GROMACS .gro file of C-alpha atoms in nm:
model
  426
    1PHE     CA    1  10.845  13.262   2.325
    2LEU     CA    2  10.715  13.495   2.055
    3ILE     CA    3  10.479  13.226   1.922
    4ALA     CA    4  10.345  13.168   2.273
    5ILE     CA    5  10.283  13.540   2.319
    6ALA     CA    6  10.099  13.552   1.985
    7VAL     CA    7   9.881  13.255   2.081
    8LEU     CA    8   9.791  13.414   2.416
    9VAL     CA    9   9.700  13.744   2.250
   10VAL     CA   10   9.477  13.568   1.996
   11ALA     CA   11   9.316  13.359   2.270
   12PHE     CA   12   9.256  13.671   2.482
   13LEU     CA   13   9.087  13.850   2.193
   14VAL     CA   14   8.894  13.561   2.035
   15LEU     CA   15   8.782  13.320   2.310
   16PRO     CA   16   8.540  13.555   2.490
   17VAL     CA   17   8.348  13.612   2.166
   18GLY     CA   18   8.422  13.276   2.005
   19LYS     CA   19   8.067  13.145   2.035
   20SER     CA   20   7.932  13.460   1.871
   21TRP     CA   21   8.174  13.452   1.580
   22GLY     CA   22   8.061  13.192   1.326
   23PRO     CA   23   8.394  13.050   1.201
   24THR     CA   24   8.530  13.002   1.552
   25HIS     CA   25   8.214  12.836   1.678
   26GLU     CA   26   8.190  12.606   1.375
   27THR     CA   27   8.554  12.502   1.417
   28TYR     CA   28   8.495  12.424   1.783
   29GLU     CA   29   8.183  12.214   1.706
   30TYR     CA   30   8.372  12.024   1.435
   31MET     CA   31   8.664  11.946   1.669
   32ARG     CA   32   8.440  11.820   1.948
   33SER     CA   33   8.207  11.612   1.724
   34PRO     CA   34   8.401  11.283   1.779
   35LEU     CA   35   8.341  11.320   2.154
   36VAL     CA   36   7.965  11.380   2.135
   37ARG     CA   37   7.878  11.010   2.123
   38TRP     CA   38   8.052  10.960   2.460
   39GLU     CA   39   7.874  11.247   2.634
   40ASP     CA   40   7.570  11.037   2.732
   41ASP     CA   41   7.793  10.777   2.901
   42PHE     CA   42   7.975  11.046   3.101
   43ASN     CA   43   7.644  11.206   3.198
   44ARG     CA   44   7.523  10.871   3.326
   45LEU     CA   45   7.851  10.792   3.503
   46PHE     CA   46   7.854  11.120   3.698
   47ALA     CA   47   7.476  11.165   3.731
   48GLY     CA   48   7.486  11.142   4.110
   49LEU     CA   49   7.724  11.437   4.148
   50PRO     CA   50   7.566  11.783   4.190
   51ALA     CA   51   7.682  12.041   3.938
   52ARG     CA   52   7.901  12.320   4.079
   53ARG     CA   53   7.752  12.562   3.830
   54PRO     CA   54   7.441  12.547   3.609
   55LEU     CA   55   7.484  12.395   3.265
   56PRO     CA   56   7.332  12.601   2.981
   57TYR     CA   57   7.079  12.326   2.901
   58ARG     CA   58   6.971  11.973   2.990
   59ILE     CA   59   7.061  11.676   2.771
   60TRP     CA   60   6.855  11.356   2.760
   61GLY     CA   61   7.035  11.052   2.621
   62ASP     CA   62   6.949  10.684   2.592
   63VAL     CA   63   6.979  10.655   2.970
   64MET     CA   64   6.831  10.881   3.239
   65ALA     CA   65   6.989  10.811   3.577
   66PHE     CA   66   6.846  10.926   3.910
   67GLN     CA   67   7.052  11.229   4.015
   68GLY     CA   68   7.104  11.453   4.313
   69THR     CA   69   7.087  11.832   4.312
   70ILE     CA   70   7.034  12.003   3.976
   71ASN     CA   71   7.071  12.373   3.897
   72PRO     CA   72   6.868  12.465   3.587
   73ALA     CA   73   6.984  12.782   3.418
   74THR     CA   74   6.778  13.071   3.280
   75THR     CA   75   6.919  13.020   2.930
   76VAL     CA   76   6.658  13.033   2.654
   77VAL     CA   77   6.672  12.692   2.487
   78LEU     CA   78   6.370  12.692   2.253
   79GLN     CA   79   6.140  12.933   2.077
   80VAL     CA   80   5.815  12.761   1.974
   81ASN     CA   81   5.549  12.907   1.747
   82SER     CA   82   5.231  12.705   1.810
   83PRO     CA   83   4.855  12.778   1.809
   84VAL     CA   84   4.813  12.509   2.078
   85PRO     CA   85   4.986  12.508   2.420
   86MET     CA   86   5.175  12.182   2.470
   87TYR     CA   87   5.464  12.016   2.646
   88TRP     CA   88   5.771  11.978   2.421
   89ARG     CA   89   5.897  11.619   2.419
   90ALA     CA   90   6.266  11.529   2.393
   91ARG     CA   91   6.287  11.160   2.492
   92THR     CA   92   6.055  10.882   2.604
   93TYR     CA   93   6.177  10.600   2.828
   94GLY     CA   94   6.023  10.256   2.856
   95THR     CA   95   6.266  10.043   3.059
   96TYR     CA   96   6.286  10.094   3.435
   97THR     CA   97   6.579   9.990   3.656
   98PRO     CA   98   6.651  10.073   4.022
   99LYS     CA   99   6.907  10.329   3.898
  100GLY     CA  100   6.690  10.509   3.644
  101TRP     CA  101   6.544  10.472   3.296
  102GLY     CA  102   6.662  10.349   2.958
  103SER     CA  103   6.537  10.342   2.601
  104LEU     CA  104   6.615   9.988   2.481
  105ASP     CA  105   6.528   9.755   2.193
  106THR     CA  106   6.422  10.037   1.962
  107VAL     CA  107   6.500  10.109   1.597
  108LEU     CA  108   6.557  10.433   1.403
  109LYS     CA  109   6.334  10.468   1.096
  110PRO     CA  110   6.225  10.745   0.856
  111THR     CA  111   5.896  10.917   0.932
  112ASP     CA  112   5.714  10.747   0.642
  113TRP     CA  113   5.815  10.397   0.756
  114THR     CA  114   5.544  10.152   0.863
  115PRO     CA  115   5.593   9.841   1.082
  116THR     CA  116   5.633   9.507   0.906
  117TYR     CA  117   5.290   9.383   1.011
  118SER     CA  118   5.049   9.671   1.053
  119VAL     CA  119   4.701   9.799   0.976
  120PRO     CA  120   4.543  10.147   0.997
  121GLN     CA  121   4.440  10.211   1.358
  122PRO     CA  122   4.359  10.581   1.403
  123TYR     CA  123   4.290  10.692   1.759
  124LEU     CA  124   3.968  10.866   1.852
  125LYS     CA  125   3.923  11.235   1.938
  126ARG     CA  126   4.253  11.370   1.807
  127PHE     CA  127   4.332  11.665   1.582
  128GLU     CA  128   4.636  11.776   1.384
  129VAL     CA  129   4.835  12.087   1.467
  130ASN     CA  130   5.131  12.255   1.293
  131HIS     CA  131   5.402  12.423   1.497
  132ALA     CA  132   5.757  12.549   1.449
  133VAL     CA  133   6.053  12.504   1.686
  134THR     CA  134   6.375  12.705   1.687
  135PRO     CA  135   6.643  12.562   1.923
  136ASN     CA  136   6.901  12.789   2.079
  137TYR     CA  137   7.174  12.523   2.074
  138ASN     CA  138   7.294  12.248   1.842
  139SER     CA  139   7.101  11.929   1.907
  140ARG     CA  140   7.063  11.583   1.756
  141ASN     CA  141   6.721  11.549   1.924
  142LEU     CA  142   6.425  11.743   1.787
  143PHE     CA  143   6.159  11.872   2.025
  144VAL     CA  144   5.799  11.787   1.940
  145GLY     CA  145   5.460  11.874   2.088
  146GLY     CA  146   5.205  11.589   2.078
  147GLN     CA  147   5.250  11.270   1.874
  148ILE     CA  148   5.456  11.340   1.561
  149LEU     CA  149   5.300  11.288   1.218
  150GLY     CA  150   5.556  11.460   0.995
  151LEU     CA  151   5.842  11.710   0.964
  152ASP     CA  152   5.977  11.940   0.694
  153ARG     CA  153   6.310  11.753   0.675
  154GLU     CA  154   6.464  11.407   0.671
  155VAL     CA  155   6.477  11.271   1.026
  156ARG     CA  156   6.477  10.937   1.205
  157VAL     CA  157   6.210  10.843   1.457
  158GLU     CA  158   6.296  10.614   1.746
  159THR     CA  159   6.031  10.342   1.747
  160TYR     CA  160   5.994   9.963   1.734
  161ASP     CA  161   5.894   9.713   1.469
  162SER     CA  162   5.607   9.465   1.496
  163PRO     CA  163   5.698   9.268   1.811
  164THR     CA  164   5.733   8.890   1.783
  165TYR     CA  165   5.654   8.627   2.045
  166THR     CA  166   5.749   8.259   2.065
  167LEU     CA  167   5.479   8.022   2.192
  168ASP     CA  168   5.600   7.685   2.321
  169LEU     CA  169   5.319   7.450   2.224
  170GLY     CA  170   5.507   7.140   2.327
  171ALA     CA  171   5.529   7.235   2.697
  172PRO     CA  172   5.237   7.182   2.936
  173ASP     CA  173   5.086   7.497   3.088
  174SER     CA  174   5.299   7.708   2.852
  175GLY     CA  175   5.041   7.986   2.853
  176GLY     CA  176   5.045   8.048   3.228
  177ASP     CA  177   5.252   8.368   3.228
  178LEU     CA  178   5.137   8.509   2.893
  179HIS     CA  179   4.952   8.834   2.837
  180PRO     CA  180   4.576   8.788   2.774
  181GLN     CA  181   4.582   8.813   2.394
  182LEU     CA  182   4.881   8.577   2.373
  183LYS     CA  183   4.691   8.325   2.586
  184VAL     CA  184   4.405   8.341   2.337
  185ALA     CA  185   4.649   8.289   2.049
  186SER     CA  186   4.814   7.995   2.228
  187LEU     CA  187   4.476   7.831   2.293
  188SER     CA  188   4.373   7.882   1.929
  189LEU     CA  189   4.690   7.716   1.805
  190GLY     CA  190   4.643   7.433   2.053
  191GLN     CA  191   4.291   7.371   1.924
  192ALA     CA  192   4.420   7.363   1.566
  193LEU     CA  193   4.672   7.094   1.663
  194LYS     CA  194   4.392   6.879   1.805
  195GLY     CA  195   4.191   6.899   1.483
  196PRO     CA  196   4.140   6.610   1.239
  197GLY     CA  197   4.435   6.493   1.034
  198ALA     CA  198   4.783   6.385   1.136
  199VAL     CA  199   4.962   6.688   0.989
  200VAL     CA  200   4.873   7.054   1.050
  201SER     CA  201   5.000   7.288   0.782
  202ASP     CA  202   5.140   7.636   0.840
  203ALA     CA  203   4.841   7.779   0.652
  204SER     CA  204   4.599   7.608   0.894
  205LEU     CA  205   4.790   7.748   1.191
  206ALA     CA  206   4.784   8.095   1.038
  207ARG     CA  207   4.407   8.079   0.987
  208SER     CA  208   4.355   7.974   1.349
  209LEU     CA  209   4.528   8.284   1.490
  210PRO     CA  210   4.328   8.586   1.612
  211PRO     CA  211   4.340   8.875   1.360
  212GLU     CA  212   4.584   9.078   1.571
  213PHE     CA  213   4.862   8.821   1.512
  214HIS     CA  214   5.053   8.700   1.206
  215LEU     CA  215   5.228   8.364   1.176
  216VAL     CA  216   5.603   8.411   1.121
  217ASP     CA  217   5.770   8.074   1.174
  218VAL     CA  218   5.692   7.718   1.287
  219GLU     CA  219   5.954   7.499   1.455
  220ARG     CA  220   5.907   7.122   1.424
  221GLU     CA  221   6.089   6.827   1.579
  222GLN     CA  222   6.045   6.491   1.405
  223GLY     CA  223   5.745   6.632   1.224
  224GLU     CA  224   5.566   6.753   1.540
  225ILE     CA  225   5.510   7.122   1.606
  226GLN     CA  226   5.697   7.243   1.914
  227ARG     CA  227   5.722   7.620   1.893
  228VAL     CA  228   5.548   7.887   1.691
  229ARG     CA  229   5.670   8.243   1.640
  230ILE     CA  230   5.402   8.502   1.579
  231ALA     CA  231   5.415   8.878   1.517
  232GLU     CA  232   5.168   9.130   1.650
  233VAL     CA  233   4.984   9.342   1.396
  234ILE     CA  234   5.018   9.702   1.521
  235ALA     CA  235   4.918  10.049   1.405
  236GLN     CA  236   5.059  10.170   1.073
  237HIS     CA  237   5.182  10.496   1.218
  238PRO     CA  238   5.486  10.414   1.434
  239ASP     CA  239   5.473  10.483   1.806
  240THR     CA  240   5.746  10.746   1.829
  241LEU     CA  241   5.969  10.767   2.136
  242SER     CA  242   6.196  11.042   2.007
  243VAL     CA  243   6.294  11.224   1.687
  244ARG     CA  244   6.657  11.260   1.577
  245THR     CA  245   6.834  11.427   1.288
  246ASP     CA  246   6.917  11.209   0.990
  247ARG     CA  247   7.278  11.330   1.002
  248GLY     CA  248   7.464  11.595   1.202
  249SER     CA  249   7.267  11.828   1.430
  250VAL     CA  250   7.001  12.092   1.402
  251LYS     CA  251   7.198  12.415   1.431
  252SER     CA  252   7.124  12.688   1.681
  253GLY     CA  253   6.872  12.929   1.533
  254GLU     CA  254   6.755  12.683   1.265
  255THR     CA  255   6.374  12.644   1.254
  256TYR     CA  256   6.195  12.318   1.176
  257GLN     CA  257   5.823  12.268   1.109
  258ILE     CA  258   5.626  11.985   1.271
  259THR     CA  259   5.282  11.831   1.219
  260SER     CA  260   5.160  11.640   1.521
  261SER     CA  261   4.848  11.486   1.671
  262VAL     CA  262   4.695  11.609   1.999
  263SER     CA  263   4.425  11.435   2.204
  264LEU     CA  264   4.090  11.595   2.285
  265ALA     CA  265   3.970  11.298   2.493
  266GLU     CA  266   3.777  11.403   2.804
  267SER     CA  267   3.770  11.230   3.142
  268GLN     CA  268   3.432  11.067   3.067
  269ASP     CA  269   3.574  10.920   2.745
  270LEU     CA  270   3.870  10.766   2.926
  271ARG     CA  271   3.658  10.635   3.213
  272LEU     CA  272   3.446  10.442   2.963
  273ALA     CA  273   3.738  10.318   2.753
  274VAL     CA  274   3.735   9.940   2.709
  275LEU     CA  275   4.070   9.834   2.850
  276ASP     CA  276   4.147   9.553   2.608
  277TYR     CA  277   4.516   9.640   2.601
  278PRO     CA  278   4.717   9.531   2.298
  279THR     CA  279   4.997   9.291   2.379
  280TRP     CA  280   5.273   9.536   2.279
  281ALA     CA  281   5.149   9.792   2.534
  282LEU     CA  282   5.151   9.537   2.817
  283ASP     CA  283   5.479   9.383   2.711
  284LYS     CA  284   5.677   9.705   2.669
  285TYR     CA  285   5.511   9.944   2.913
  286THR     CA  286   5.427   9.736   3.219
  287GLN     CA  287   5.790   9.617   3.249
  288LEU     CA  288   5.936   9.617   3.601
  289PRO     CA  289   6.263   9.460   3.725
  290SER     CA  290   6.249   9.121   3.897
  291ASP     CA  291   6.361   9.277   4.228
  292PHE     CA  292   6.102   9.558   4.215
  293PRO     CA  293   6.019   9.655   4.577
  294GLN     CA  294   5.698   9.508   4.720
  295SER     CA  295   5.653   9.826   4.923
  296ILE     CA  296   5.580  10.024   4.603
  297ARG     CA  297   5.327   9.760   4.488
  298ASP     CA  298   5.152   9.779   4.824
  299LEU     CA  299   5.140  10.159   4.817
  300ALA     CA  300   4.999  10.162   4.462
  301ARG     CA  301   4.731   9.911   4.562
  302ASP     CA  302   4.631  10.120   4.865
  303VAL     CA  303   4.624  10.451   4.672
  304THR     CA  304   4.409  10.308   4.390
  305ALA     CA  305   4.187  10.086   4.607
  306GLY     CA  306   3.872  10.298   4.566
  307ALA     CA  307   3.915  10.376   4.196
  308PRO     CA  308   3.656  10.199   3.974
  309ASN     CA  309   3.848  10.229   3.645
  310SER     CA  310   4.196  10.286   3.505
  311TYR     CA  311   4.150  10.659   3.449
  312ASP     CA  312   4.050  10.714   3.812
  313LYS     CA  313   4.343  10.498   3.923
  314ALA     CA  314   4.580  10.722   3.730
  315LYS     CA  315   4.419  11.036   3.878
  316ALA     CA  316   4.440  10.888   4.229
  317VAL     CA  317   4.815  10.828   4.196
  318GLU     CA  318   4.862  11.171   4.037
  319GLU     CA  319   4.685  11.349   4.323
  320TYR     CA  320   4.854  11.139   4.590
  321LEU     CA  321   5.200  11.241   4.467
  322LYS     CA  322   5.104  11.607   4.429
  323ASN     CA  323   4.960  11.631   4.780
  324ASN     CA  324   5.204  11.423   4.985
  325PHE     CA  325   5.553  11.505   4.856
  326GLU     CA  326   5.759  11.824   4.832
  327TYR     CA  327   5.912  11.967   4.515
  328ASN     CA  328   6.282  12.037   4.568
  329LEU     CA  329   6.577  12.069   4.327
  330ARG     CA  330   6.837  12.035   4.602
  331ILE     CA  331   6.835  11.672   4.711
  332GLU     CA  332   7.082  11.393   4.774
  333PRO     CA  333   7.106  11.120   4.509
  334PRO     CA  334   6.971  10.776   4.609
  335PRO     CA  335   7.221  10.545   4.781
  336TYR     CA  336   7.411  10.310   4.555
  337ASN     CA  337   7.215   9.996   4.654
  338ALA     CA  338   6.871  10.162   4.671
  339ASP     CA  339   6.580  10.167   4.430
  340GLY     CA  340   6.544  10.530   4.320
  341VAL     CA  341   6.164  10.543   4.339
  342GLU     CA  342   6.144  10.354   4.669
  343HIS     CA  343   6.401  10.594   4.818
  344PHE     CA  344   6.194  10.891   4.696
  345LEU     CA  345   5.860  10.755   4.824
  346PHE     CA  346   5.961  10.626   5.165
  347THR     CA  347   6.287  10.797   5.269
  348GLN     CA  348   6.354  11.125   5.093
  349LYS     CA  349   5.990  11.227   5.026
  350GLU     CA  350   6.101  11.521   4.812
  351GLY     CA  351   6.249  11.569   4.468
  352TYR     CA  352   6.190  11.718   4.126
  353SER     CA  353   5.982  11.616   3.825
  354GLU     CA  354   6.189  11.313   3.721
  355TYR     CA  355   6.119  11.157   4.062
  356PHE     CA  356   5.747  11.240   4.064
  357ALA     CA  357   5.698  11.112   3.709
  358SER     CA  358   5.904  10.798   3.775
  359ALA     CA  359   5.701  10.719   4.086
  360MET     CA  360   5.368  10.755   3.905
  361THR     CA  361   5.486  10.547   3.610
  362VAL     CA  362   5.603  10.247   3.811
  363MET     CA  363   5.306  10.261   4.051
  364LEU     CA  364   5.067  10.239   3.755
  365ARG     CA  365   5.275   9.962   3.598
  366SER     CA  366   5.250   9.762   3.918
  367GLU     CA  367   4.870   9.783   3.874
  368GLY     CA  368   4.895   9.646   3.519
  369MET     CA  369   4.850   9.979   3.338
  370PRO     CA  370   5.082  10.065   3.044
  371ALA     CA  371   5.267  10.387   3.134
  372ARG     CA  372   5.594  10.555   3.036
  373LEU     CA  373   5.821  10.842   3.138
  374VAL     CA  374   5.862  11.143   2.908
  375THR     CA  375   6.126  11.417   2.936
  376GLY     CA  376   6.160  11.751   2.766
  377TYR     CA  377   6.027  12.097   2.846
  378SER     CA  378   5.704  12.228   2.991
  379LEU     CA  379   5.505  12.499   2.814
  380GLY     CA  380   5.737  12.796   2.867
  381GLU     CA  381   5.645  13.166   2.878
  382LYS     CA  382   5.393  13.286   2.619
  383LEU     CA  383   5.468  13.620   2.460
  384PRO     CA  384   5.180  13.873   2.491
  385ASP     CA  385   4.936  13.868   2.197
  386GLN     CA  386   5.146  13.611   2.009
  387GLU     CA  387   5.140  13.234   1.959
  388VAL     CA  388   5.507  13.218   2.060
  389TYR     CA  389   5.651  13.043   2.368
  390MET     CA  390   5.997  13.118   2.507
  391VAL     CA  391   6.131  12.805   2.678
  392THR     CA  392   6.427  12.822   2.914
  393ASP     CA  393   6.634  12.553   3.078
  394LYS     CA  394   6.429  12.607   3.395
  395HIS     CA  395   6.132  12.463   3.204
  396SER     CA  396   6.308  12.126   3.168
  397HIS     CA  397   6.058  11.872   3.293
  398ALA     CA  398   5.940  11.512   3.311
  399TRP     CA  399   5.582  11.386   3.296
  400VAL     CA  400   5.383  11.065   3.242
  401GLU     CA  401   5.193  10.915   2.951
  402VAL     CA  402   4.932  10.643   3.011
  403PHE     CA  403   4.796  10.430   2.728
  404PHE     CA  404   4.420  10.401   2.673
  405PRO     CA  405   4.296  10.171   2.394
  406ARG     CA  406   4.123  10.361   2.110
  407TYR     CA  407   4.255  10.695   2.246
  408GLY     CA  408   4.631  10.644   2.253
  409TRP     CA  409   4.877  10.806   2.494
  410ILE     CA  410   4.725  11.051   2.744
  411LEU     CA  411   4.939  11.295   2.947
  412PHE     CA  412   4.934  11.311   3.329
  413GLU     CA  413   5.114  11.558   3.557
  414PRO     CA  414   5.213  11.433   3.907
  415THR     CA  415   5.455  11.718   3.989
  416PRO     CA  416   5.319  11.972   4.244
  417GLY     CA  417   5.237  12.313   4.099
  418ARG     CA  418   5.223  12.194   3.738
  419GLU     CA  419   4.924  12.127   3.511
  420ILE     CA  420   4.903  11.977   3.164
  421PRO     CA  421   4.807  12.256   2.917
  422LYS     CA  422   4.444  12.229   2.804
  423ALA     CA  423   4.436  12.140   2.435
  424VAL     CA  424   4.187  12.343   2.232
  425ARG     CA  425   4.137  12.293   1.859
  426PRO     CA  426   4.268  12.615   1.690
   0.00000   0.00000   0.00000
């Protein structure tokens, strides 16, 4: 009885100020650390249930499920010191399902890592900017403006290695469903097999490939070539989907410095961009499930019918979503057997940024344009006469990136009432 009384007295005195008192907070974080890796699964499992009270901040894991009502809090989550206004990225998602988004088939590498088969491919009209981020809570994810180039600490970037493709040269019409550059590679290999001489060496096959591919392996049956595995030669600097701590978490109040790349491409540049998409962009970022609704394809075709180029198609979809749907945080989650975007476009017709950005992404993908969903925080509130932005949980946001050859990933904003910050070289 006396021990119980003592415990209650200590709890009464300590718990209300536990987060503010360092030793107590550190002990709590240490005790809950084994459970952190399960948090994403629980978030996904209960994503359709509206929160009874606002959480202090949003968390983006490997999966982002379509949810119902959300209640963002006014908690300050980030302080960013930056000479350039930007959106602050947390996670990028490339795989769409009827229930939401996932980040699949990626690897975690150090920032100075380069893909196995790569060459320098700098994008046009970009500049470097340095900024500093101070989170207000412990986080394994680091928040970055623009495309990351480097950090002041050891981290891991979520990216992918040089993608490989298997070409079946022994099957007739094997190139029917291939992306354009893979068709060219398949035809080149086929021509090499028809050349003089009974035996075609691996070196001859390698020389016949277009420069954007590298021969990895040749599979023969009874001396005849059946299948060839090739790797795509991609840019040296990895395409980063997210940035994570090397070990542990970035502590609340701990500042990290970032160097990133920001695009200065104008609309006329993107309208004239030659849309010779690399295979990796088409393969990874035009993905749609096999049961993707035809109604969304038809809507995307109608909305973009008068657009003469890919940039105008993206702007047409962006404006259509902004002008025809209502922004609302208090919505019902999609039914269990429904496609989340189809339910948003044709039944609910209202939602928040994750729905607007998801709709634009899959509509562009159905038109053959590489696009992806990005989550994080919008600009935040700029302090007067300072290059400092205070970002609260209410600034949690989702937007769209569309790939343009030679210019890289370009941001688009389909959510009503929001605009991408204008980048100006400091």
